[in-house]
Coordinates of C-alpha atoms in Angstrom, one line a residue:
M1 CA 52.2 126.7 160.5
E2 CA 49.8 129.5 160.5
F3 CA 46.1 128.6 160.2
L4 CA 43.9 130.6 157.8
G5 CA 40.1 130.5 157.6
T6 CA 37.9 129.1 160.5
T7 CA 37.4 126.1 162.1
Q8 CA 34.1 124.4 162.3
T9 CA 32.2 122.9 165.3
A10 CA 30.1 120.0 165.3
S11 CA 26.3 120.4 165.8
Y12 CA 23.8 117.7 167.0
C13 CA 21.8 116.7 164.1
G14 CA 18.7 115.4 165.8
P15 CA 16.0 116.9 168.3
K16 CA 16.0 115.8 172.0
K17 CA 13.6 116.6 174.6
A18 CA 14.5 118.0 177.8
C19 CA 13.6 115.7 180.7
G20 CA 15.0 118.1 183.3
I21 CA 15.9 116.0 186.5
C22 CA 14.0 113.2 185.7
A23 CA 15.6 109.7 185.1
L24 CA 15.8 108.4 181.5
P25 CA 13.5 105.4 180.8
P26 CA 15.3 102.2 181.2
A27 CA 14.8 100.9 177.6
V28 CA 16.6 103.7 175.6
P29 CA 17.9 102.6 172.4
A30 CA 21.6 103.2 171.6
P31 CA 22.5 106.6 170.2
V32 CA 22.9 106.8 166.6
I33 CA 26.5 108.2 165.8
Q34 CA 27.0 110.0 162.5
E35 CA 29.6 112.1 161.0
C36 CA 29.1 115.5 160.5
Y37 CA 32.4 116.8 159.2
Q38 CA 31.9 119.7 156.8
P39 CA 34.3 119.8 154.0
Y40 CA 36.4 122.9 153.8
Y41 CA 38.5 123.2 150.4
L42 CA 42.0 124.6 150.9
P43 CA 43.1 127.2 148.3
G44 CA 44.7 125.2 145.6
Y45 CA 42.9 121.8 146.4
R46 CA 39.7 121.1 144.2
Y47 CA 39.1 117.8 145.8
L48 CA 37.8 116.7 149.1
N49 CA 39.9 113.5 149.2
S50 CA 43.1 115.6 148.8
W51 CA 43.3 116.2 152.5
R52 CA 40.8 114.9 155.1
P53 CA 41.2 115.2 158.8
S54 CA 41.2 111.5 160.6
L55 CA 39.3 112.9 163.7
F56 CA 35.5 113.8 163.4
Y57 CA 33.0 114.9 166.1
K58 CA 30.4 112.3 166.7
I59 CA 26.8 113.3 166.9
S60 CA 24.3 111.2 168.9
N61 CA 20.5 111.1 168.4
G62 CA 18.5 110.4 171.7
Q63 CA 14.9 109.6 172.1
T64 CA 12.5 111.9 173.7
C65 CA 11.7 111.9 177.4
G66 CA 8.0 111.8 177.0
D67 CA 5.3 113.6 175.2
E68 CA 3.9 114.7 178.4
G69 CA 6.9 116.4 180.2
A70 CA 8.4 118.0 177.1
T71 CA 7.3 121.4 176.4
C72 CA 10.4 122.8 175.1
R73 CA 13.5 121.6 173.2
S74 CA 16.7 122.7 173.7
A75 CA 19.8 121.8 171.4
L76 CA 22.5 120.3 173.4
R77 CA 26.2 121.2 172.7
P78 CA 29.4 119.6 173.5
P79 CA 31.8 121.0 176.0
T80 CA 34.1 123.7 174.8
I81 CA 37.1 122.6 172.8
L82 CA 40.4 124.0 173.8
P83 CA 42.1 126.0 170.8
A84 CA 45.1 123.6 170.7
V85 CA 42.8 120.6 170.3
R86 CA 40.6 122.2 167.7
S87 CA 43.7 123.0 165.8
A88 CA 44.8 119.5 165.7
L89 CA 41.4 118.3 164.7
F90 CA 41.1 121.1 161.8
C91 CA 44.7 121.6 160.8
R92 CA 44.8 123.0 157.2
Y93 CA 47.3 120.3 155.9
S94 CA 47.5 116.6 156.2
P95 CA 50.7 114.7 157.0
R96 CA 50.5 113.5 153.2
D97 CA 50.8 117.2 152.2
W98 CA 53.5 117.6 154.8
D99 CA 55.5 114.7 153.3
Q100 CA 54.8 115.9 149.7
S101 CA 55.9 119.4 150.4
N102 CA 59.4 118.1 152.0
Q103 CA 59.9 115.9 149.0
L104 CA 59.3 118.5 146.6
Q105 CA 61.9 120.8 148.6
V106 CA 64.3 118.1 148.8
R107 CA 64.0 117.2 144.8
G108 CA 64.2 120.9 143.9
A109 CA 67.4 121.5 146.1
E110 CA 68.9 118.1 144.6
A111 CA 67.9 119.4 140.9
S112 CA 69.5 122.7 141.9
R113 CA 72.6 121.1 143.1
L114 CA 72.9 118.7 140.1
W115 CA 72.5 121.8 137.8
A116 CA 75.1 123.8 139.4
G117 CA 77.4 120.6 139.6
R118 CA 77.0 120.2 136.0
L119 CA 77.5 123.9 135.1
T120 CA 80.7 123.7 137.4
G121 CA 82.0 120.7 135.6
D122 CA 81.1 122.1 132.2
S123 CA 83.1 125.3 133.2
V124 CA 85.9 123.2 134.5
R125 CA 85.8 121.3 131.3
L126 CA 85.5 124.1 129.2
M127 CA 88.6 125.7 130.8
Q128 CA 90.5 122.4 130.5
D129 CA 89.8 122.2 126.8
K130 CA 90.7 125.6 126.0
D131 CA 94.0 125.3 128.0
Q132 CA 94.5 122.0 126.3
L133 CA 93.8 123.5 122.9
T134 CA 96.4 126.4 123.7
R135 CA 99.0 123.8 125.0
Q136 CA 98.4 121.6 122.1
M137 CA 98.8 124.6 119.6
Q138 CA 102.0 125.6 121.5
E139 CA 103.2 122.2 121.5
G140 CA 102.2 121.7 117.8
T141 CA 104.3 125.0 117.0
C142 CA 107.2 123.6 118.9
R143 CA 107.0 120.4 116.9
N144 CA 106.9 122.3 113.8
L145 CA 109.9 124.4 114.9
G146 CA 111.6 121.1 115.8
Q147 CA 110.7 119.4 112.6
R148 CA 112.1 122.5 110.7
L149 CA 115.1 122.3 112.7
S150 CA 115.3 118.7 111.8
D151 CA 114.9 119.6 108.2
I152 CA 117.6 122.1 108.4
G153 CA 119.8 119.8 110.3
F154 CA 119.2 117.2 107.5
W155 CA 120.2 119.7 104.7
K156 CA 123.1 120.9 106.7
S157 CA 124.4 117.4 107.1
E158 CA 123.7 116.5 103.3
L159 CA 125.5 120.0 102.3
S160 CA 128.4 119.2 104.9
Y161 CA 128.7 115.7 103.3
E162 CA 128.6 116.9 100.0
L163 CA 131.0 119.7 100.3
E164 CA 133.2 117.2 102.2
R165 CA 133.0 114.8 99.2
L166 CA 133.5 117.7 96.9
L167 CA 136.5 118.8 98.6
N168 CA 137.7 115.2 98.6
E169 CA 137.2 115.2 95.0
S170 CA 139.0 118.3 94.5
H171 CA 142.0 117.2 96.3
S172 CA 142.0 113.9 94.4
M173 CA 141.7 115.7 91.0
D174 CA 144.8 117.9 92.2
A175 CA 146.6 114.3 93.1
V176 CA 145.6 113.1 89.5
K177 CA 146.9 116.3 87.8
R178 CA 150.2 115.8 89.7
R179 CA 150.3 112.2 88.8
L180 CA 149.4 112.4 85.1
E181 CA 153.1 112.4 84.2
C182 CA 154.0 109.5 86.3
V183 CA 154.5 106.3 84.6
A184 CA 152.3 103.6 85.6
E185 CA 154.0 100.3 87.1
E186 CA 152.6 97.0 86.0
L187 CA 150.9 95.2 88.5
T188 CA 151.3 91.5 89.1
C189 CA 148.6 89.2 88.6
P190 CA 146.8 88.5 92.0
L191 CA 145.7 85.0 90.8
Q192 CA 146.9 83.0 93.5
M193 CA 145.2 85.3 95.8
A194 CA 141.8 85.2 93.9
L195 CA 141.9 81.5 93.8
E196 CA 142.9 81.2 97.6
C197 CA 140.0 83.4 98.3
L198 CA 137.5 81.4 96.2
Y199 CA 139.0 78.2 97.9
Q200 CA 138.3 79.7 101.3
R201 CA 134.7 80.9 100.4
E202 CA 133.8 77.3 99.6
K203 CA 133.9 76.6 103.3
R204 CA 130.8 78.7 103.9
I205 CA 128.0 76.4 104.9
G206 CA 124.0 76.4 104.8
I207 CA 122.5 79.3 103.1
D208 CA 125.5 81.5 103.0
L209 CA 126.9 79.3 100.4
V210 CA 125.4 81.7 97.8
H211 CA 126.9 82.9 94.2
D212 CA 127.1 86.4 95.4
N213 CA 128.7 89.7 93.8
V214 CA 132.1 88.9 95.9
E215 CA 132.4 85.6 94.2
K216 CA 131.5 87.1 90.6
N217 CA 134.3 89.6 91.1
L218 CA 136.9 87.0 92.2
I219 CA 136.0 85.0 89.1
R220 CA 136.4 88.1 87.1
E221 CA 139.6 88.9 88.7
V222 CA 141.0 85.4 87.7
D223 CA 139.8 85.8 84.3
L224 CA 141.5 89.3 83.7
L225 CA 145.0 88.1 84.3
K226 CA 146.1 89.8 80.8
C227 CA 146.0 93.4 80.8
C228 CA 146.9 96.1 78.3
Q229 CA 148.8 99.6 79.1
E230 CA 148.2 102.9 77.7
Q231 CA 149.5 106.3 78.5
M232 CA 147.5 109.6 79.5
R233 CA 149.1 113.0 78.5
K234 CA 146.3 115.5 77.8
L235 CA 143.9 115.9 80.6
A236 CA 145.7 118.5 82.7
Q237 CA 143.5 121.4 81.0
R238 CA 140.1 119.6 81.4
I239 CA 141.0 118.8 84.9
D240 CA 142.0 122.3 85.5
L241 CA 138.8 123.6 84.1
Q242 CA 136.7 121.0 86.0
M243 CA 138.5 122.3 89.3
R244 CA 137.1 125.6 88.5
D245 CA 133.8 124.4 88.2
N246 CA 134.3 122.5 91.4
R247 CA 135.2 125.8 93.2
D248 CA 131.9 127.4 91.7
A249 CA 130.1 124.3 93.2
Q250 CA 131.9 124.7 96.7
H251 CA 131.1 128.4 96.9
A252 CA 127.3 127.6 96.3
L253 CA 127.6 125.0 98.9
E254 CA 129.3 126.9 101.4
R255 CA 126.8 130.0 100.9
D256 CA 123.9 127.8 101.3
L257 CA 125.5 126.2 104.3
E258 CA 126.1 129.4 106.0
D259 CA 122.4 130.6 105.4
K260 CA 121.1 127.4 106.9
N261 CA 123.4 127.9 110.1
S262 CA 121.8 131.4 110.5
A263 CA 118.3 129.9 110.0
E264 CA 119.0 127.1 112.7
F265 CA 120.2 129.7 115.2
I266 CA 117.0 131.9 114.5
D267 CA 114.8 128.7 114.9
E268 CA 116.7 127.5 117.8
K269 CA 116.1 130.7 119.6
C270 CA 112.3 130.5 118.7
L271 CA 112.2 126.8 119.9
N272 CA 113.5 127.6 123.2
L273 CA 111.3 130.5 123.8
R274 CA 108.7 129.7 126.6
N275 CA 106.0 131.4 128.3
T276 CA 108.2 132.5 131.0
S277 CA 111.1 133.7 129.1
D278 CA 112.0 137.4 129.6
C279 CA 112.6 138.3 125.9
I280 CA 109.0 137.7 124.9
S281 CA 106.7 140.6 123.9
F282 CA 103.5 141.6 121.8
F283 CA 104.1 142.3 118.2
H284 CA 100.7 143.3 117.0
G285 CA 100.1 142.7 113.5
V286 CA 103.3 140.7 112.8
E287 CA 101.0 137.8 111.7
K288 CA 99.9 139.9 108.7
I289 CA 103.2 140.5 107.5
D290 CA 104.8 138.0 104.9
G291 CA 108.2 138.6 103.9
T292 CA 109.0 135.0 102.9
I293 CA 110.2 134.5 99.4
S294 CA 110.2 130.8 99.3
V295 CA 107.9 127.7 100.1
P296 CA 109.1 124.6 101.7
E297 CA 109.2 122.9 98.1
T298 CA 111.5 125.7 96.6
W299 CA 113.5 125.8 99.7
A300 CA 114.4 122.2 99.6
K301 CA 114.7 122.4 95.7
F302 CA 117.3 124.9 96.3
S303 CA 119.6 123.0 98.3
N304 CA 118.8 119.9 96.4
D305 CA 120.0 121.7 93.2
N306 CA 123.2 123.0 94.7
I307 CA 123.7 119.1 95.8
R308 CA 122.9 117.7 92.5
H309 CA 125.2 120.5 90.8
S310 CA 128.2 119.3 93.2
Q311 CA 127.1 115.6 92.3
N312 CA 127.5 116.2 88.9
M313 CA 130.7 118.0 89.4
R314 CA 131.9 115.0 91.2
A315 CA 130.6 112.6 88.7
N316 CA 132.5 114.7 86.0
C317 CA 135.7 114.5 88.4
I318 CA 135.3 110.7 88.6
R319 CA 134.8 110.5 84.8
L320 CA 138.2 112.3 84.3
R321 CA 139.9 110.2 86.7
E322 CA 138.6 107.1 85.0
E323 CA 139.9 108.5 81.8
A324 CA 143.2 109.2 83.5
Q325 CA 143.3 105.7 84.8
N326 CA 142.4 104.2 81.4
L327 CA 145.6 105.7 80.0
F328 CA 147.7 103.6 82.2
E329 CA 148.7 100.0 81.1
V330 CA 145.4 98.1 80.6
L331 CA 146.6 95.1 82.6
S332 CA 147.3 97.7 85.7
D333 CA 144.1 99.5 85.2
Q334 CA 141.9 96.4 84.8
M335 CA 143.4 94.7 87.7
W336 CA 143.5 97.6 89.9
K337 CA 139.9 98.3 89.3
Q338 CA 139.0 94.7 89.4
F339 CA 140.9 94.4 92.7
T340 CA 139.0 97.7 94.0
N341 CA 135.8 96.3 92.9
T342 CA 136.3 93.2 94.8
N343 CA 137.3 94.6 97.9
L344 CA 134.4 96.9 97.7
A345 CA 132.2 93.8 97.1
F346 CA 134.1 92.3 100.1
N347 CA 133.4 95.1 102.3
A348 CA 129.4 95.6 101.2
R349 CA 129.2 91.9 101.7
I350 CA 130.8 92.0 105.0
A351 CA 128.6 95.0 106.1
E352 CA 125.7 93.1 104.9
V353 CA 126.5 90.0 106.8
T354 CA 127.4 91.7 109.8
D355 CA 124.3 93.8 109.5
V356 CA 122.2 90.6 109.2
K357 CA 124.2 89.0 112.1
N358 CA 123.6 92.2 114.2
K359 CA 119.7 92.0 113.3
L360 CA 119.6 88.4 114.3
Q361 CA 121.3 89.0 117.5
T362 CA 118.9 91.9 118.2
Q363 CA 116.2 89.4 117.3
L364 CA 117.7 86.8 119.3
A365 CA 117.9 89.3 122.5
K366 CA 114.4 90.3 121.9
T367 CA 113.2 86.9 121.5
L368 CA 114.8 86.0 124.7
Q369 CA 113.3 89.0 126.3
E370 CA 109.8 88.1 124.8
I371 CA 110.1 84.6 126.2
F372 CA 110.9 85.9 129.7
Q373 CA 108.0 88.5 129.3
T374 CA 105.8 85.4 128.1
E375 CA 106.7 83.2 131.0
N376 CA 105.8 86.1 133.4
T377 CA 102.5 86.8 131.4
I378 CA 101.7 82.9 132.0
M379 CA 102.5 83.3 135.5
L380 CA 100.3 86.5 135.7
L381 CA 97.5 84.9 133.9
E382 CA 97.6 81.9 136.2
R383 CA 97.6 84.2 139.0
S384 CA 94.6 86.4 137.5
I385 CA 92.6 82.9 137.0
M386 CA 93.1 81.9 140.7
A387 CA 92.2 85.5 141.7
K388 CA 88.9 85.5 139.8
E389 CA 87.8 82.1 141.8
C390 CA 87.1 83.9 144.9
P391 CA 85.0 86.9 143.6
L392 CA 83.2 84.0 141.4
K393 CA 82.7 82.1 144.7
V394 CA 81.3 85.0 146.7
A395 CA 78.8 85.9 143.7
Q396 CA 77.6 82.6 143.4
T397 CA 77.4 82.1 147.4
R398 CA 75.3 85.2 147.5
L399 CA 73.0 84.1 144.9
E400 CA 72.4 80.9 146.6
C401 CA 71.9 82.7 149.9
R402 CA 69.3 85.1 148.3
T403 CA 67.4 82.0 146.7
R404 CA 66.2 81.1 150.3
R405 CA 64.4 84.5 150.7
P406 CA 60.7 83.8 151.9
N407 CA 57.6 84.3 149.7
V408 CA 57.4 87.6 148.0
E409 CA 60.9 88.6 149.4
L410 CA 62.0 86.3 146.5
C411 CA 62.3 89.4 144.3
R412 CA 64.5 89.8 141.0
D413 CA 65.4 93.1 142.3
I414 CA 68.6 95.0 141.2
P415 CA 71.2 93.2 143.5
Q416 CA 69.6 89.9 142.0
F417 CA 70.3 91.3 138.6
K418 CA 73.6 92.5 139.3
L419 CA 74.7 89.4 141.1
V420 CA 73.4 87.2 138.0
N421 CA 75.3 89.6 135.6
E422 CA 78.5 89.5 138.0
V423 CA 78.5 85.6 137.8
F424 CA 78.3 85.7 134.0
T425 CA 80.8 88.4 133.8
I426 CA 83.4 86.6 136.1
D427 CA 82.7 83.4 134.3
D428 CA 83.2 85.0 130.9
T429 CA 86.3 86.5 132.1
L430 CA 87.7 83.1 133.4
Q431 CA 87.0 81.5 130.1
T432 CA 88.9 84.5 128.3
L433 CA 91.8 84.3 130.6
K434 CA 92.2 80.7 130.2
L435 CA 91.9 81.0 126.3
R436 CA 94.5 83.6 126.5
L437 CA 96.8 81.3 129.0
R438 CA 96.8 78.4 126.0
E439 CA 97.4 81.1 123.4
T440 CA 100.3 82.5 125.4
R441 CA 101.9 78.9 126.2
D442 CA 101.6 78.1 122.5
T443 CA 103.4 81.6 121.7
L444 CA 106.1 80.5 124.3
H445 CA 106.8 77.2 122.4
L446 CA 106.8 79.1 119.1
L447 CA 109.2 81.6 120.7
V448 CA 111.6 78.9 121.8
M449 CA 111.9 77.4 118.5
T450 CA 112.4 80.7 116.9
K451 CA 115.1 81.1 119.5
C452 CA 117.0 77.8 118.4
R453 CA 116.7 78.7 114.5
L454 CA 118.3 82.1 115.3
E455 CA 121.2 80.5 117.3
H456 CA 121.9 78.5 114.2
E457 CA 121.7 81.2 111.7
L458 CA 124.1 83.2 114.0
A459 CA 126.7 80.3 114.0
I460 CA 126.3 80.4 110.0
K461 CA 127.0 84.0 109.7
A462 CA 129.8 84.0 112.0
N463 CA 131.5 81.5 110.1
T464 CA 131.0 83.5 106.9
L465 CA 132.3 86.5 108.5
C466 CA 135.5 84.8 109.6
I467 CA 136.0 83.7 106.0
D468 CA 135.4 86.8 104.2
K469 CA 136.9 89.4 106.8
E470 CA 139.7 87.4 108.7
K471 CA 141.0 85.1 105.7
C472 CA 140.2 86.8 102.5
M473 CA 140.5 90.5 103.6
S474 CA 143.6 89.9 105.6
M475 CA 145.4 88.6 102.4
R476 CA 144.3 91.7 100.3
K477 CA 145.4 94.5 102.6
T478 CA 148.7 95.2 101.3
F479 CA 147.8 94.6 97.6
P480 CA 148.8 96.3 95.4
S481 CA 151.4 99.0 96.4
T482 CA 152.2 101.1 93.3
P483 CA 152.5 104.8 92.4
C484 CA 149.2 104.6 90.4
M485 CA 147.2 103.5 93.6
G486 CA 146.6 107.3 94.3
I487 CA 144.5 107.9 91.3
C488 CA 142.1 104.8 91.6
P489 CA 138.7 105.3 93.2

C-alpha cells in the first residue's frame, strides 16, 4: 500500500522545567498521560470513527524542578521513531477497511461470475429452445406427412376394397345373367336341421341363454316351410345396362386409385428426406407458390363420392339379383334366403361371441399381469416403508442430540429447521405409503375376485361357441347344393 499525506508526530502538551543534572525531588507526582492523536480524514471518509489507529503516542506532564533553578524551558521530544514504526502507527487504512475491501472484491467477483453464468445458461437455453423448436417443427411436418400418408393409405384401402367388391358384384351379375334361364330346383325343407339347432342351443347356460338373432332366424326358418315359385325371364337387358354403369364406376375408382398411388409415392419421398439427404436444395419462393386445386375436405369428398357411386351401383346390382332370385320358386327363394340369413346370423353371433371371449381372455391375461404387478407393488411398498425408517431414525436422533446443546447454542438454526421438516416429511411419507399399501392390498383382493368371474364367463362362452360353431354350423355346411345357389347373396 502506498501511503499518502504526512504522518503526525506527538508533542508534549505541558511545560517542564529543565533541572540540568540535578536530581529530581523525591516526591514527584505521577506523570499525567493523555492522548494527543490528531485526526486525519482520509479522502472519501467523512467521520473519524470510520478508521482510528489503535496505538497512540502518550504525553506526560511533569512538575517543575524549582523556581530558583529554572531560568529556561525547553520542550522535550521523544526519540526519533523509525519510518517503518511510524508507518505501522499511522497507516492510512484500518483492518476493517481492508476486510471490507476484500469482501467487496469477493462479492463483486461472485456477482460477475453469477451474471456470466446466468448469461451463459440463458444462451444455452436459447439455443436449445430454438433447436427444439426447429426439431419440433420438422417432426410436426413429418407427423403431418405421415398422417397424410395414413389418410392416403386409408382411402387407397377403401378404394381397393370397394373396387374389389364392385368387381365381385360385376362377376356376380355376369353369373346371374348366365343363370337367368336356368330353372330353379326346389329346395327341401330344412325343418329337422333347424329344430336340431334350436334343441342344441337350449343347452346354453347362464347369460348366454339369450333370445338372439340366430334363434329368431331359426324360428323363422321353421315357420317358412311352405314356399312358392316364380320364374324370372326379363332381367338380362337391365343387368347389361347395370354392368355398363359398373364399368364406369370401376374406371373412376381405378383412376382415383392411380392418383392416390402417385401422391403416396411423392409424399413417401418427402417423408424420407432428412437433413443429411443428398437430394435436398434451396427453392427460394416455393412457399409462395400455391398450385393446389383442392382442400382436404374436397379431396376426401372426391374419393368418398366415387365410393358412394360404386356403392350405389353395388346396391343396384344387389337389387337386380334379388329380383332375379324372387323369380325362382318362392319356396326355394325364401328357404335359401332364410338359410343364408341364418348362417350370417350364426357367423355374426360366432364372431361376436369369439370377440367377447377374446376380450375376456385379454382381460384375464391383463388381470393376471396386474395381480403380479400388484403383488410386486405391495412388496416394493413394504420395502419402501422399511427403507424410510432408517432416515427417520437418523433425523430424530439428530434432533435429540441437538437438544443437548448448551445455553445459547440451543438455537433454532437452519439445520434445526431442516431436521424438523425432514422428520415431518418422512413421517408423512410413511403414512402415505402405508395408506397406499392398504389400498393396494384391497385392489389385489378385487383383482382376484375379477379373475374368478372372468374364468367363469370364459367357460360359458366356450360352451356357447361349441354349440353354435361345432354342432349347428357343421350341419349347415353342405345345405343346400342347387344351381340357384350361385345367385344368392
